[in-house]
């Protein structure tokens, strides 16, 4: 294919989480024009970071989504090594363990040489932010794609925003939002989902309702280090409501002012989160509901007997679709419909992890680059 034809090829990527950002970056690196749409204020998705300013004016930052990621796949390893060379990821040399609430003891301390833990620097969302700023990627935030129409006569896609604004025509579309054809979209917006599956019989019907596991994240800061906690991350055994605790301020590139303060992120169990969501419904929880969740999760943290002091800051965040409960695409790692030039990528195609999301994105990008007779470079 000629370079002019490549330059003329344009791709819309829906969603600026890790899958969308990676896919956009890989395509743009091969000269493809990419427009990336995200309904949020910035890139991140499961790599989200939260900034909070406390009473004394100090700014706290929490990676309240994915705390870190590991890599086992060679394709993903090549992508991540490039990020490491650029300084947008670093290894988090943290020791992890397990804490048993029944015995009040730490067990299963990690052995040396376990899988590297990678984090974005200076925040988890730094990876997505950096990829969205690369040459050839035009990122449009605060834009919810409300309609996707396949124009058979033109062999292209027409996209419109939720408020009906024309977003342009595109040769290819990459959808990384798991709600693109889901009834959940209607629950959140009151509108039908952007992709009407009845017009695309080749796409898997499971896209209408991908089961997910919710989670609540508790962001908490202390005026001094937790003296009785000998590790930077630990899972819980025999807890009714907590699954993990991570010392956010121990990650590389996280400056804490004053330096002796510590910030932690706790993740709830799926069972606890499901029970709360069932009680309060699918829409955004009220401040009162979140305050109750924060109190309950923090009480469980204190029940460890680890002399957890009163925090200087505490806030809960609902992560409603934290983990897809299934993988929808098998060995392909993405859903690809060549006849309509549509790729659907995300952790819900592979496994509920950052690595799974990256792998799905590389496969989606490869499908499009194959059609354009371009090497993927991976």
mmCIF file of C-alpha atoms in Angstrom:
data_model
loop_
_atom_site.group_PDB
_atom_site.id
_atom_site.type_symbol
_atom_site.label_atom_id
_atom_site.label_comp_id
_atom_site.label_asym_id
_atom_site.label_seq_id
_atom_site.Cartn_x
_atom_site.Cartn_y
_atom_site.Cartn_z
ATOM 1 C CA UNK A 1 0.000 0.000 0.000
ATOM 2 C CA UNK A 2 1.331 3.476 -0.868
ATOM 3 C CA UNK A 3 2.264 5.987 1.830
ATOM 4 C CA UNK A 4 -0.484 8.268 0.528
ATOM 5 C CA UNK A 5 -3.049 5.522 1.106
ATOM 6 C CA UNK A 6 -1.742 5.011 4.645
ATOM 7 C CA UNK A 7 -1.905 8.745 5.332
ATOM 8 C CA UNK A 8 -5.488 8.743 4.101
ATOM 9 C CA UNK A 9 -6.459 5.890 6.467
ATOM 10 C CA UNK A 10 -8.043 7.223 9.614
ATOM 11 C CA UNK A 11 -9.088 5.325 12.708
ATOM 12 C CA UNK A 12 -11.420 6.234 15.556
ATOM 13 C CA UNK A 13 -10.521 4.745 18.930
ATOM 14 C CA UNK A 14 -13.268 4.808 21.565
ATOM 15 C CA UNK A 15 -11.932 4.879 25.111
ATOM 16 C CA UNK A 16 -8.640 6.296 26.440
ATOM 17 C CA UNK A 17 -7.923 3.652 29.032
ATOM 18 C CA UNK A 18 -4.879 1.434 28.667
ATOM 19 C CA UNK A 19 -6.278 -0.558 25.689
ATOM 20 C CA UNK A 20 -7.369 2.498 23.730
ATOM 21 C CA UNK A 21 -4.181 4.447 24.444
ATOM 22 C CA UNK A 22 -1.910 1.539 23.490
ATOM 23 C CA UNK A 23 -3.841 0.799 20.294
ATOM 24 C CA UNK A 24 -3.851 4.477 19.272
ATOM 25 C CA UNK A 25 -0.114 4.735 19.915
ATOM 26 C CA UNK A 26 0.765 1.592 17.927
ATOM 27 C CA UNK A 27 -1.308 2.721 14.939
ATOM 28 C CA UNK A 28 0.027 6.285 14.987
ATOM 29 C CA UNK A 29 3.609 4.960 15.094
ATOM 30 C CA UNK A 30 2.934 3.357 11.688
ATOM 31 C CA UNK A 31 1.642 6.597 10.168
ATOM 32 C CA UNK A 32 -2.086 5.997 10.658
ATOM 33 C CA UNK A 33 -4.179 9.043 11.642
ATOM 34 C CA UNK A 34 -5.957 8.309 14.926
ATOM 35 C CA UNK A 35 -8.746 10.212 16.684
ATOM 36 C CA UNK A 36 -9.321 9.023 20.230
ATOM 37 C CA UNK A 37 -12.606 9.746 22.041
ATOM 38 C CA UNK A 38 -13.199 9.452 25.778
ATOM 39 C CA UNK A 39 -16.120 10.614 27.885
ATOM 40 C CA UNK A 40 -13.845 11.417 30.833
ATOM 41 C CA UNK A 41 -11.736 14.471 31.541
ATOM 42 C CA UNK A 42 -8.515 12.658 30.742
ATOM 43 C CA UNK A 43 -6.853 9.374 29.898
ATOM 44 C CA UNK A 44 -6.653 6.519 32.355
ATOM 45 C CA UNK A 45 -9.575 4.147 32.688
ATOM 46 C CA UNK A 46 -8.484 1.406 35.105
ATOM 47 C CA UNK A 47 -5.157 3.302 35.367
ATOM 48 C CA UNK A 48 -6.972 6.209 37.025
ATOM 49 C CA UNK A 49 -5.417 8.537 39.557
ATOM 50 C CA UNK A 50 -7.232 10.757 42.025
ATOM 51 C CA UNK A 51 -5.957 14.080 43.404
ATOM 52 C CA UNK A 52 -7.260 15.269 46.746
ATOM 53 C CA UNK A 53 -6.404 18.466 48.620
ATOM 54 C CA UNK A 54 -6.662 18.217 52.413
ATOM 55 C CA UNK A 55 -7.353 20.997 54.918
ATOM 56 C CA UNK A 56 -3.749 22.173 55.261
ATOM 57 C CA UNK A 57 -3.504 22.611 51.474
ATOM 58 C CA UNK A 58 -1.419 19.489 50.879
ATOM 59 C CA UNK A 59 -2.218 17.654 47.666
ATOM 60 C CA UNK A 60 -2.518 13.885 47.920
ATOM 61 C CA UNK A 61 -2.523 11.541 44.925
ATOM 62 C CA UNK A 62 -3.875 8.019 44.823
ATOM 63 C CA UNK A 63 -3.739 5.348 42.105
ATOM 64 C CA UNK A 64 -7.214 4.142 43.019
ATOM 65 C CA UNK A 65 -7.580 1.787 40.049
ATOM 66 C CA UNK A 66 -4.915 -0.764 39.116
ATOM 67 C CA UNK A 67 -2.101 -0.472 41.693
ATOM 68 C CA UNK A 68 0.594 -2.031 39.465
ATOM 69 C CA UNK A 69 0.930 -4.648 36.731
ATOM 70 C CA UNK A 70 3.097 -7.624 35.846
ATOM 71 C CA UNK A 71 4.112 -8.956 32.439
ATOM 72 C CA UNK A 72 4.450 -12.549 31.239
ATOM 73 C CA UNK A 73 3.668 -12.199 27.497
ATOM 74 C CA UNK A 74 6.549 -11.424 25.105
ATOM 75 C CA UNK A 75 4.479 -9.044 22.938
ATOM 76 C CA UNK A 76 3.520 -7.015 25.990
ATOM 77 C CA UNK A 77 7.081 -7.168 27.356
ATOM 78 C CA UNK A 78 8.382 -5.481 24.184
ATOM 79 C CA UNK A 79 5.836 -2.671 24.528
ATOM 80 C CA UNK A 80 6.559 -2.174 28.230
ATOM 81 C CA UNK A 81 10.353 -2.194 27.773
ATOM 82 C CA UNK A 82 9.896 0.744 25.394
ATOM 83 C CA UNK A 83 7.944 2.589 28.072
ATOM 84 C CA UNK A 84 10.614 1.783 30.644
ATOM 85 C CA UNK A 85 13.297 3.231 28.359
ATOM 86 C CA UNK A 86 11.237 6.430 28.083
ATOM 87 C CA UNK A 87 10.801 6.665 31.853
ATOM 88 C CA UNK A 88 6.990 6.450 31.888
ATOM 89 C CA UNK A 89 7.066 3.168 33.803
ATOM 90 C CA UNK A 90 9.392 1.904 36.510
ATOM 91 C CA UNK A 91 9.747 -1.204 38.603
ATOM 92 C CA UNK A 92 8.093 -0.991 42.027
ATOM 93 C CA UNK A 93 10.526 -2.926 44.195
ATOM 94 C CA UNK A 94 7.996 -3.679 46.892
ATOM 95 C CA UNK A 95 7.666 -6.692 49.145
ATOM 96 C CA UNK A 96 4.181 -8.176 49.304
ATOM 97 C CA UNK A 97 2.642 -10.632 51.749
ATOM 98 C CA UNK A 98 -0.690 -11.971 52.919
ATOM 99 C CA UNK A 99 -2.380 -10.990 56.185
ATOM 100 C CA UNK A 100 -4.704 -13.416 57.923
ATOM 101 C CA UNK A 101 -7.362 -11.641 59.963
ATOM 102 C CA UNK A 102 -8.118 -14.831 61.883
ATOM 103 C CA UNK A 103 -4.578 -15.222 63.234
ATOM 104 C CA UNK A 104 -3.512 -11.562 63.069
ATOM 105 C CA UNK A 105 -0.284 -12.526 61.294
ATOM 106 C CA UNK A 106 1.499 -11.882 58.018
ATOM 107 C CA UNK A 107 2.318 -14.967 55.960
ATOM 108 C CA UNK A 108 3.564 -15.846 52.486
ATOM 109 C CA UNK A 109 6.179 -13.151 52.196
ATOM 110 C CA UNK A 110 7.238 -12.915 48.595
ATOM 111 C CA UNK A 111 10.478 -14.560 47.639
ATOM 112 C CA UNK A 112 13.162 -12.688 45.743
ATOM 113 C CA UNK A 113 12.917 -12.936 41.976
ATOM 114 C CA UNK A 114 9.132 -12.956 41.715
ATOM 115 C CA UNK A 115 7.558 -11.168 38.739
ATOM 116 C CA UNK A 116 8.488 -7.520 38.332
ATOM 117 C CA UNK A 117 5.794 -5.073 39.426
ATOM 118 C CA UNK A 118 5.505 -2.137 37.039
ATOM 119 C CA UNK A 119 3.932 1.229 37.810
ATOM 120 C CA UNK A 120 3.373 4.346 35.750
ATOM 121 C CA UNK A 121 5.567 7.324 36.712
ATOM 122 C CA UNK A 122 4.656 9.627 38.354
ATOM 123 C CA UNK A 123 1.161 8.045 38.331
ATOM 124 C CA UNK A 124 -0.503 4.987 36.827
ATOM 125 C CA UNK A 125 -2.356 7.200 34.342
ATOM 126 C CA UNK A 126 0.951 8.705 33.145
ATOM 127 C CA UNK A 127 1.262 5.821 30.676
ATOM 128 C CA UNK A 128 -2.084 6.588 29.004
ATOM 129 C CA UNK A 129 -1.473 10.349 29.122
ATOM 130 C CA UNK A 130 1.881 9.988 27.414
ATOM 131 C CA UNK A 131 0.549 7.651 24.687
ATOM 132 C CA UNK A 132 -2.335 10.031 23.945
ATOM 133 C CA UNK A 133 0.112 12.878 23.330
ATOM 134 C CA UNK A 134 2.110 11.041 20.673
ATOM 135 C CA UNK A 135 2.359 12.346 17.106
ATOM 136 C CA UNK A 136 -0.560 11.186 14.982
ATOM 137 C CA UNK A 137 -2.995 10.847 17.905
ATOM 138 C CA UNK A 138 -5.712 13.485 18.331
ATOM 139 C CA UNK A 139 -7.356 12.942 21.720
ATOM 140 C CA UNK A 140 -10.818 14.378 22.393
ATOM 141 C CA UNK A 141 -11.906 14.185 26.025
ATOM 142 C CA UNK A 142 -15.336 14.895 27.442
ATOM 143 C CA UNK A 143 -16.869 13.323 24.329
ATOM 144 C CA UNK A 144 -19.186 10.337 24.668
ATOM 145 C CA UNK A 145 -19.731 8.448 21.425
ATOM 146 C CA UNK A 146 -23.502 7.977 21.265
ATOM 147 C CA UNK A 147 -23.930 6.427 17.815
ATOM 148 C CA UNK A 148 -21.836 4.286 15.469
ATOM 149 C CA UNK A 149 -23.217 3.786 11.964
ATOM 150 C CA UNK A 150 -21.582 1.549 9.356
ATOM 151 C CA UNK A 151 -21.993 3.142 5.920
ATOM 152 C CA UNK A 152 -21.896 0.144 3.594
ATOM 153 C CA UNK A 153 -21.824 2.193 0.382
ATOM 154 C CA UNK A 154 -18.818 4.193 1.571
ATOM 155 C CA UNK A 155 -17.158 1.341 3.494
ATOM 156 C CA UNK A 156 -16.658 3.638 6.461
ATOM 157 C CA UNK A 157 -18.044 4.504 9.883
ATOM 158 C CA UNK A 158 -19.982 7.606 10.871
ATOM 159 C CA UNK A 159 -19.746 8.545 14.548
ATOM 160 C CA UNK A 160 -21.946 10.957 16.509
ATOM 161 C CA UNK A 161 -21.749 12.147 20.099
ATOM 162 C CA UNK A 162 -24.372 11.484 22.746
ATOM 163 C CA UNK A 163 -25.868 14.938 22.078
ATOM 164 C CA UNK A 164 -26.077 14.225 18.325
ATOM 165 C CA UNK A 165 -23.003 16.130 17.178
ATOM 166 C CA UNK A 166 -21.262 14.707 14.083
ATOM 167 C CA UNK A 167 -17.831 13.373 15.082
ATOM 168 C CA UNK A 168 -16.723 12.492 11.567
ATOM 169 C CA UNK A 169 -16.252 9.515 9.260
ATOM 170 C CA UNK A 170 -13.590 6.877 9.819
ATOM 171 C CA UNK A 171 -12.157 3.969 7.837
ATOM 172 C CA UNK A 172 -11.735 1.813 10.946
ATOM 173 C CA UNK A 173 -13.084 1.862 14.494
ATOM 174 C CA UNK A 174 -11.492 0.400 17.620
ATOM 175 C CA UNK A 175 -13.935 0.174 20.522
ATOM 176 C CA UNK A 176 -12.343 -0.411 23.924
ATOM 177 C CA UNK A 177 -15.371 0.569 26.012
ATOM 178 C CA UNK A 178 -17.099 -2.617 27.193
ATOM 179 C CA UNK A 179 -20.426 -0.750 27.165
ATOM 180 C CA UNK A 180 -20.315 0.081 23.431
ATOM 181 C CA UNK A 181 -23.110 -2.417 22.691
ATOM 182 C CA UNK A 182 -24.277 -3.003 26.245
ATOM 183 C CA UNK A 183 -27.579 -2.468 27.974
ATOM 184 C CA UNK A 184 -25.490 -0.910 30.774
ATOM 185 C CA UNK A 185 -24.987 2.109 28.488
ATOM 186 C CA UNK A 186 -28.747 2.667 28.514
ATOM 187 C CA UNK A 187 -28.812 2.384 32.300
ATOM 188 C CA UNK A 188 -26.179 5.105 32.597
ATOM 189 C CA UNK A 189 -27.372 7.481 29.857
ATOM 190 C CA UNK A 190 -31.010 6.673 29.150
ATOM 191 C CA UNK A 191 -30.044 6.160 25.483
ATOM 192 C CA UNK A 192 -29.556 3.005 23.407
ATOM 193 C CA UNK A 193 -25.922 1.853 23.155
ATOM 194 C CA UNK A 194 -23.827 3.294 20.285
ATOM 195 C CA UNK A 195 -23.480 -0.046 18.486
ATOM 196 C CA UNK A 196 -26.739 -1.755 17.543
ATOM 197 C CA UNK A 197 -25.816 -5.440 17.558
ATOM 198 C CA UNK A 198 -28.935 -6.410 15.562
ATOM 199 C CA UNK A 199 -27.208 -4.862 12.529
ATOM 200 C CA UNK A 200 -24.005 -6.857 13.093
ATOM 201 C CA UNK A 201 -24.884 -10.560 13.326
ATOM 202 C CA UNK A 202 -21.222 -11.605 13.195
ATOM 203 C CA UNK A 203 -20.411 -9.891 16.492
ATOM 204 C CA UNK A 204 -20.796 -11.922 19.711
ATOM 205 C CA UNK A 205 -24.107 -11.280 21.461
ATOM 206 C CA UNK A 206 -22.334 -11.387 24.838
ATOM 207 C CA UNK A 207 -21.304 -7.772 24.089
ATOM 208 C CA UNK A 208 -24.838 -6.800 25.141
ATOM 209 C CA UNK A 209 -24.178 -7.771 28.722
ATOM 210 C CA UNK A 210 -20.585 -8.536 29.740
ATOM 211 C CA UNK A 211 -20.698 -9.573 33.396
ATOM 212 C CA UNK A 212 -18.429 -7.524 35.648
ATOM 213 C CA UNK A 213 -17.248 -7.654 39.240
ATOM 214 C CA UNK A 214 -17.419 -4.373 41.149
ATOM 215 C CA UNK A 215 -14.944 -3.059 43.721
ATOM 216 C CA UNK A 216 -14.735 -0.155 46.150
ATOM 217 C CA UNK A 217 -11.398 1.585 46.623
ATOM 218 C CA UNK A 218 -10.640 3.354 49.887
ATOM 219 C CA UNK A 219 -8.076 6.151 49.651
ATOM 220 C CA UNK A 220 -6.552 6.877 53.029
ATOM 221 C CA UNK A 221 -3.597 8.974 54.244
ATOM 222 C CA UNK A 222 -1.741 8.972 57.545
ATOM 223 C CA UNK A 223 0.525 11.563 59.161
ATOM 224 C CA UNK A 224 3.183 8.906 59.801
ATOM 225 C CA UNK A 225 4.144 5.455 58.450
ATOM 226 C CA UNK A 226 2.242 2.393 59.632
ATOM 227 C CA UNK A 227 4.906 1.051 61.997
ATOM 228 C CA UNK A 228 3.443 -2.438 62.350
ATOM 229 C CA UNK A 229 3.088 -3.103 58.605
ATOM 230 C CA UNK A 230 6.372 -4.598 57.304
ATOM 231 C CA UNK A 231 5.381 -4.685 53.598
ATOM 232 C CA UNK A 232 4.181 -2.271 50.903
ATOM 233 C CA UNK A 233 1.285 -4.413 49.755
ATOM 234 C CA UNK A 234 -0.713 -7.304 51.122
ATOM 235 C CA UNK A 235 -3.742 -9.410 50.406
ATOM 236 C CA UNK A 236 -6.260 -10.375 53.083
ATOM 237 C CA UNK A 237 -7.365 -13.793 54.227
ATOM 238 C CA UNK A 238 -10.557 -14.226 56.254
ATOM 239 C CA UNK A 239 -11.777 -10.670 55.731
ATOM 240 C CA UNK A 240 -15.444 -9.888 55.182
ATOM 241 C CA UNK A 241 -14.770 -6.796 53.126
ATOM 242 C CA UNK A 242 -11.088 -6.222 52.207
ATOM 243 C CA UNK A 243 -9.071 -7.956 49.500
ATOM 244 C CA UNK A 244 -5.892 -5.858 49.157
ATOM 245 C CA UNK A 245 -3.959 -2.970 50.705
ATOM 246 C CA UNK A 246 -1.232 -1.014 48.881
ATOM 247 C CA UNK A 247 1.103 1.720 50.129
ATOM 248 C CA UNK A 248 0.688 4.180 47.269
ATOM 249 C CA UNK A 249 3.355 6.598 48.497
ATOM 250 C CA UNK A 250 6.040 3.866 48.377
ATOM 251 C CA UNK A 251 5.902 3.676 44.574
ATOM 252 C CA UNK A 252 8.702 5.279 42.537
ATOM 253 C CA UNK A 253 8.066 8.899 41.586
ATOM 254 C CA UNK A 254 5.501 9.527 44.339
ATOM 255 C CA UNK A 255 6.712 12.461 46.390
ATOM 256 C CA UNK A 256 4.946 12.811 49.731
ATOM 257 C CA UNK A 257 4.918 16.163 51.511
ATOM 258 C CA UNK A 258 5.838 16.122 54.339
ATOM 259 C CA UNK A 259 7.972 13.065 53.600
ATOM 260 C CA UNK A 260 6.872 10.982 56.620
ATOM 261 C CA UNK A 261 3.226 10.885 55.486
ATOM 262 C CA UNK A 262 1.896 7.703 53.961
ATOM 263 C CA UNK A 263 -0.977 7.199 51.558
ATOM 264 C CA UNK A 264 -2.664 3.806 51.126
ATOM 265 C CA UNK A 265 -5.288 2.388 48.790
ATOM 266 C CA UNK A 266 -7.481 -0.479 49.994
ATOM 267 C CA UNK A 267 -9.593 -2.604 47.646
ATOM 268 C CA UNK A 268 -12.782 -4.264 48.777
ATOM 269 C CA UNK A 269 -13.798 -7.820 48.046
ATOM 270 C CA UNK A 270 -16.159 -8.428 45.130
ATOM 271 C CA UNK A 271 -18.741 -9.860 47.562
ATOM 272 C CA UNK A 272 -18.766 -6.728 49.704
ATOM 273 C CA UNK A 273 -18.958 -4.399 46.671
ATOM 274 C CA UNK A 274 -21.740 -6.449 45.047
ATOM 275 C CA UNK A 275 -23.808 -6.266 48.213
ATOM 276 C CA UNK A 276 -23.423 -2.483 48.432
ATOM 277 C CA UNK A 277 -24.180 -1.946 44.730
ATOM 278 C CA UNK A 278 -27.280 -4.126 45.058
ATOM 279 C CA UNK A 279 -28.492 -1.897 47.902
ATOM 280 C CA UNK A 280 -27.744 1.505 46.357
ATOM 281 C CA UNK A 281 -28.354 0.728 42.657
ATOM 282 C CA UNK A 282 -26.235 1.208 39.509
ATOM 283 C CA UNK A 283 -26.117 5.006 39.435
ATOM 284 C CA UNK A 284 -23.465 7.186 41.067
ATOM 285 C CA UNK A 285 -23.568 6.639 44.858
ATOM 286 C CA UNK A 286 -24.364 9.545 47.167
ATOM 287 C CA UNK A 287 -21.743 11.117 49.428
ATOM 288 C CA UNK A 288 -23.518 9.515 52.392
ATOM 289 C CA UNK A 289 -23.365 6.048 50.818
ATOM 290 C CA UNK A 290 -19.652 6.448 50.062
ATOM 291 C CA UNK A 291 -18.954 7.721 53.584
ATOM 292 C CA UNK A 292 -20.616 4.602 55.004
ATOM 293 C CA UNK A 293 -18.484 2.385 52.746
ATOM 294 C CA UNK A 294 -15.352 4.266 53.832
ATOM 295 C CA UNK A 295 -16.192 3.753 57.513
ATOM 296 C CA UNK A 296 -16.879 0.050 57.035
ATOM 297 C CA UNK A 297 -13.700 -0.646 55.070
ATOM 298 C CA UNK A 298 -11.551 1.380 57.460
ATOM 299 C CA UNK A 299 -13.043 -0.401 60.473
ATOM 300 C CA UNK A 300 -12.003 -3.690 58.885
ATOM 301 C CA UNK A 301 -8.492 -2.281 58.350
ATOM 302 C CA UNK A 302 -8.305 -1.353 62.031
ATOM 303 C CA UNK A 303 -9.607 -4.814 62.986
ATOM 304 C CA UNK A 304 -6.271 -6.235 61.818
ATOM 305 C CA UNK A 305 -4.788 -5.216 65.183
ATOM 306 C CA UNK A 306 -1.922 -3.504 63.332
ATOM 307 C CA UNK A 307 -2.293 -0.265 65.329
ATOM 308 C CA UNK A 308 -3.782 1.616 62.398
ATOM 309 C CA UNK A 309 -4.056 5.270 63.556
ATOM 310 C CA UNK A 310 -6.804 7.727 62.682
ATOM 311 C CA UNK A 311 -6.220 9.000 59.146
ATOM 312 C CA UNK A 312 -5.727 12.615 58.073
ATOM 313 C CA UNK A 313 -7.751 11.874 54.948
ATOM 314 C CA UNK A 314 -10.187 9.142 53.939
ATOM 315 C CA UNK A 315 -12.513 8.737 50.946
ATOM 316 C CA UNK A 316 -14.147 5.807 49.153
ATOM 317 C CA UNK A 317 -14.548 5.493 45.398
ATOM 318 C CA UNK A 318 -16.820 3.090 43.564
ATOM 319 C CA UNK A 319 -15.160 1.134 40.767
ATOM 320 C CA UNK A 320 -18.362 -0.297 39.355
ATOM 321 C CA UNK A 321 -16.949 -2.385 36.516
ATOM 322 C CA UNK A 322 -13.542 -3.145 37.990
ATOM 323 C CA UNK A 323 -13.065 -6.655 36.647
ATOM 324 C CA UNK A 324 -14.747 -8.392 33.711
ATOM 325 C CA UNK A 325 -15.965 -11.784 34.893
ATOM 326 C CA UNK A 326 -15.358 -13.496 31.539
ATOM 327 C CA UNK A 327 -13.121 -13.255 28.465
ATOM 328 C CA UNK A 328 -15.147 -12.967 25.259
ATOM 329 C CA UNK A 329 -12.643 -13.488 22.447
ATOM 330 C CA UNK A 330 -10.648 -16.689 22.994
ATOM 331 C CA UNK A 331 -7.269 -17.058 21.304
ATOM 332 C CA UNK A 332 -7.695 -13.957 19.109
ATOM 333 C CA UNK A 333 -7.491 -11.693 22.198
ATOM 334 C CA UNK A 334 -9.739 -9.167 20.441
ATOM 335 C CA UNK A 335 -12.996 -9.189 18.458
ATOM 336 C CA UNK A 336 -12.328 -8.381 14.790
ATOM 337 C CA UNK A 337 -14.899 -7.970 12.035
ATOM 338 C CA UNK A 338 -12.941 -7.494 8.829
ATOM 339 C CA UNK A 339 -16.038 -6.794 6.714
ATOM 340 C CA UNK A 340 -16.894 -3.689 8.752
ATOM 341 C CA UNK A 341 -13.303 -2.860 9.797
ATOM 342 C CA UNK A 342 -14.229 -2.943 13.479
ATOM 343 C CA UNK A 343 -11.958 -4.080 16.300
ATOM 344 C CA UNK A 344 -13.179 -4.489 19.875
ATOM 345 C CA UNK A 345 -10.358 -4.635 22.406
ATOM 346 C CA UNK A 346 -9.980 -4.615 26.157
ATOM 347 C CA UNK A 347 -9.291 -6.693 29.232
ATOM 348 C CA UNK A 348 -12.778 -8.196 28.755
ATOM 349 C CA UNK A 349 -11.399 -9.890 25.622
ATOM 350 C CA UNK A 350 -8.479 -11.519 27.441
ATOM 351 C CA UNK A 351 -8.233 -11.394 31.230
ATOM 352 C CA UNK A 352 -8.980 -8.764 33.886
ATOM 353 C CA UNK A 353 -5.510 -7.255 34.096
ATOM 354 C CA UNK A 354 -3.444 -4.414 32.687
ATOM 355 C CA UNK A 355 -1.380 -6.943 30.745
ATOM 356 C CA UNK A 356 -4.557 -8.441 29.281
ATOM 357 C CA UNK A 357 -5.715 -4.992 28.166
ATOM 358 C CA UNK A 358 -2.351 -4.217 26.536
ATOM 359 C CA UNK A 359 -2.263 -7.577 24.737
ATOM 360 C CA UNK A 360 -5.769 -7.100 23.365
ATOM 361 C CA UNK A 361 -4.773 -3.634 22.097
ATOM 362 C CA UNK A 362 -1.697 -4.973 20.297
ATOM 363 C CA UNK A 363 -3.831 -7.612 18.573
ATOM 364 C CA UNK A 364 -6.458 -5.071 17.522
ATOM 365 C CA UNK A 365 -3.802 -2.734 16.119
ATOM 366 C CA UNK A 366 -2.186 -5.670 14.265
ATOM 367 C CA UNK A 367 -5.498 -6.543 12.557
ATOM 368 C CA UNK A 368 -5.824 -3.014 11.175
ATOM 369 C CA UNK A 369 -2.153 -2.787 10.171
ATOM 370 C CA UNK A 370 -2.489 -6.105 8.308
ATOM 371 C CA UNK A 371 -5.375 -4.645 6.307
ATOM 372 C CA UNK A 372 -3.173 -1.661 5.481
ATOM 373 C CA UNK A 373 -0.265 -3.986 4.562
ATOM 374 C CA UNK A 374 1.864 -2.458 7.298
ATOM 375 C CA UNK A 375 4.109 -4.384 9.706
ATOM 376 C CA UNK A 376 2.943 -4.213 13.326
ATOM 377 C CA UNK A 377 6.499 -3.827 14.587
ATOM 378 C CA UNK A 378 5.783 -6.174 17.499
#
